[in-house]
Short mmCIF file of C-alpha atoms in Angstrom, two decimals:
data_model
loop_
_atom_site.label_atom_id
_atom_site.label_comp_id
_atom_site.label_asym_id
_atom_site.label_seq_id
_atom_site.Cartn_x
_atom_site.Cartn_y
_atom_site.Cartn_z
CA UNK A 22 0.00 0.00 0.00
CA UNK A 23 1.33 3.43 -0.92
CA UNK A 24 1.59 5.89 1.95
CA UNK A 25 2.37 9.59 1.96
CA UNK A 26 5.93 8.95 3.09
CA UNK A 27 6.70 6.24 0.52
CA UNK A 28 9.88 6.72 -1.45
CA UNK A 29 9.67 6.89 -5.20
CA UNK A 30 11.58 3.60 -5.41
CA UNK A 31 8.99 1.83 -3.25
CA UNK A 32 6.14 3.33 -5.29
CA UNK A 33 7.79 2.02 -8.47
CA UNK A 34 8.37 -1.41 -6.91
CA UNK A 35 4.72 -1.65 -5.86
CA UNK A 36 3.58 -0.67 -9.36
CA UNK A 37 5.86 -3.30 -10.90
CA UNK A 38 4.51 -5.92 -8.50
CA UNK A 39 0.90 -5.04 -9.37
CA UNK A 40 1.62 -5.31 -13.08
CA UNK A 41 3.43 -8.62 -12.60
CA UNK A 42 0.49 -10.02 -10.59
CA UNK A 43 -1.92 -8.97 -13.35
CA UNK A 44 0.17 -10.75 -15.99
CA UNK A 45 0.49 -13.88 -13.82
CA UNK A 46 -3.28 -13.86 -13.27
CA UNK A 47 -3.84 -13.89 -17.04
CA UNK A 48 -1.49 -16.87 -17.43
CA UNK A 49 -3.33 -18.70 -14.64
CA UNK A 50 -6.65 -17.85 -16.26
CA UNK A 51 -5.39 -19.21 -19.60
CA UNK A 52 -4.44 -22.47 -17.89
CA UNK A 53 -7.90 -22.70 -16.30
CA UNK A 54 -9.54 -22.16 -19.70
CA UNK A 55 -7.34 -24.81 -21.32
CA UNK A 56 -8.11 -27.24 -18.49
CA UNK A 57 -11.84 -26.70 -19.00
CA UNK A 58 -11.58 -27.05 -22.79
CA UNK A 59 -9.60 -30.27 -22.35
CA UNK A 60 -12.55 -31.56 -20.28
CA UNK A 61 -14.92 -30.85 -23.16
CA UNK A 62 -16.57 -27.63 -21.96
CA UNK A 63 -17.60 -24.98 -24.47
CA UNK A 64 -17.05 -21.25 -24.08
CA UNK A 65 -20.29 -20.31 -22.28
CA UNK A 66 -19.96 -22.94 -19.52
CA UNK A 67 -16.28 -22.02 -19.14
CA UNK A 68 -17.24 -18.37 -18.73
CA UNK A 69 -19.76 -19.32 -16.04
CA UNK A 70 -17.21 -21.54 -14.30
CA UNK A 71 -14.55 -18.79 -14.28
CA UNK A 72 -17.05 -16.02 -13.53
CA UNK A 73 -16.13 -14.05 -16.62
CA UNK A 74 -17.62 -13.29 -20.02
CA UNK A 75 -17.80 -15.58 -23.02
CA UNK A 76 -15.95 -12.87 -25.00
CA UNK A 77 -13.04 -13.01 -22.53
CA UNK A 78 -12.92 -16.80 -22.79
CA UNK A 79 -12.79 -16.43 -26.58
CA UNK A 80 -9.87 -13.97 -26.31
CA UNK A 81 -8.04 -16.30 -23.92
CA UNK A 82 -8.53 -19.23 -26.31
CA UNK A 83 -7.03 -17.14 -29.12
CA UNK A 84 -4.06 -16.29 -26.89
CA UNK A 85 -3.61 -19.99 -26.12
CA UNK A 86 -3.74 -20.74 -29.84
CA UNK A 87 -1.08 -18.08 -30.56
CA UNK A 88 1.17 -19.89 -28.09
CA UNK A 89 0.64 -23.11 -29.99
CA UNK A 90 -1.43 -24.51 -27.13
CA UNK A 91 1.69 -24.74 -24.97
CA UNK A 92 1.25 -23.15 -21.55
CA UNK A 93 4.44 -24.48 -20.01
CA UNK A 94 6.28 -22.14 -17.68
CA UNK A 95 8.72 -19.89 -19.50
CA UNK A 96 11.41 -17.55 -18.12
CA UNK A 97 9.11 -14.52 -18.24
CA UNK A 98 6.58 -16.24 -15.98
CA UNK A 99 9.28 -17.36 -13.56
CA UNK A 100 10.47 -13.75 -13.30
CA UNK A 101 6.93 -12.35 -13.10
CA UNK A 102 5.99 -14.68 -10.24
CA UNK A 103 9.19 -13.82 -8.36
CA UNK A 104 8.51 -10.11 -8.85
CA UNK A 105 4.83 -10.31 -7.96
CA UNK A 106 5.21 -12.41 -4.84
CA UNK A 107 8.70 -11.50 -3.55
CA UNK A 108 10.18 -14.94 -4.14
CA UNK A 109 13.70 -15.42 -2.82
CA UNK A 110 15.98 -13.92 -5.46
CA UNK A 111 18.54 -16.75 -5.12
CA UNK A 112 15.81 -19.25 -6.03
CA UNK A 113 14.87 -17.08 -9.00
CA UNK A 114 18.44 -16.90 -10.27
CA UNK A 115 18.89 -20.65 -9.84
CA UNK A 116 15.66 -21.39 -11.74
CA UNK A 117 16.83 -19.16 -14.57
CA UNK A 118 20.31 -20.66 -14.60
CA UNK A 119 18.99 -24.20 -15.16
CA UNK A 120 16.26 -23.29 -17.66
CA UNK A 121 16.68 -24.92 -21.13
CA UNK A 122 16.77 -21.74 -23.24
CA UNK A 123 16.20 -21.27 -26.92
CA UNK A 124 17.88 -18.36 -28.64
CA UNK A 125 16.44 -15.99 -31.22
CA UNK A 126 17.27 -16.36 -34.87
CA UNK A 127 16.70 -14.40 -38.02
CA UNK A 128 13.60 -15.27 -40.00
CA UNK A 129 14.30 -17.29 -43.16
CA UNK A 130 13.67 -14.42 -45.58
CA UNK A 131 14.87 -10.84 -45.58
CA UNK A 132 12.56 -8.26 -43.99
CA UNK A 133 10.63 -10.90 -42.02
CA UNK A 134 12.23 -9.89 -38.75
CA UNK A 135 13.46 -12.20 -36.07
CA UNK A 136 12.10 -15.30 -34.37
CA UNK A 137 12.52 -14.74 -30.62
CA UNK A 138 13.76 -17.40 -28.24
CA UNK A 139 13.11 -17.85 -24.54
CA UNK A 140 16.37 -16.01 -23.71
CA UNK A 141 14.80 -12.88 -25.21
CA UNK A 142 12.25 -12.97 -22.37
CA UNK A 143 15.06 -12.71 -19.81
CA UNK A 144 16.58 -9.77 -21.71
CA UNK A 145 13.18 -8.04 -21.84
CA UNK A 146 12.61 -8.57 -18.11
CA UNK A 147 16.04 -7.07 -17.39
CA UNK A 148 15.10 -4.05 -19.51
CA UNK A 149 11.91 -3.70 -17.41
CA UNK A 150 14.07 -3.85 -14.26
CA UNK A 151 12.50 -7.04 -12.97
CA UNK A 152 16.04 -8.44 -12.79
CA UNK A 153 19.01 -6.57 -11.38
CA UNK A 154 22.21 -6.22 -13.39
CA UNK A 155 23.90 -8.66 -11.00
CA UNK A 156 21.13 -11.27 -11.34
CA UNK A 157 21.14 -10.96 -15.11
CA UNK A 158 24.93 -11.33 -15.24
CA UNK A 159 24.82 -14.43 -13.02
CA UNK A 160 22.28 -16.08 -15.31
CA UNK A 161 24.11 -14.98 -18.46
CA UNK A 162 27.42 -16.40 -17.21
CA UNK A 163 25.78 -19.69 -16.17
CA UNK A 164 24.40 -20.29 -19.65
CA UNK A 165 27.49 -19.06 -21.47
CA UNK A 166 26.09 -15.92 -23.09
#
């Protein structure tokens, strides 16, 4: 909770934690939708079950489809959960050090951009200051980057 005497750093940290919790909640909601679909439920009953709208269930199903149906835990989620819930930072670094990363590569044809890998999620989280420079360097050294 923000108080009148909060430092700007603590206000920023609380905002980052709120945003991380919101993103984790969406991932958890996607898993709940997938679980219900796997049990044969259609969108309306899923919406009732999750106390949300059918339109939201439809959007979540499209997000699941964009991920190829794979909702396995990725580095971004590991970092988001640690940020949102103040997980021990040593545990976070260890989890990131042993993660089986993929690395981005150029798309097969010119002007098609780049195909990101899971390591790109770690880089993005560092840019958002969810990882300290020291934590990032420890992970980077452990994986040989």
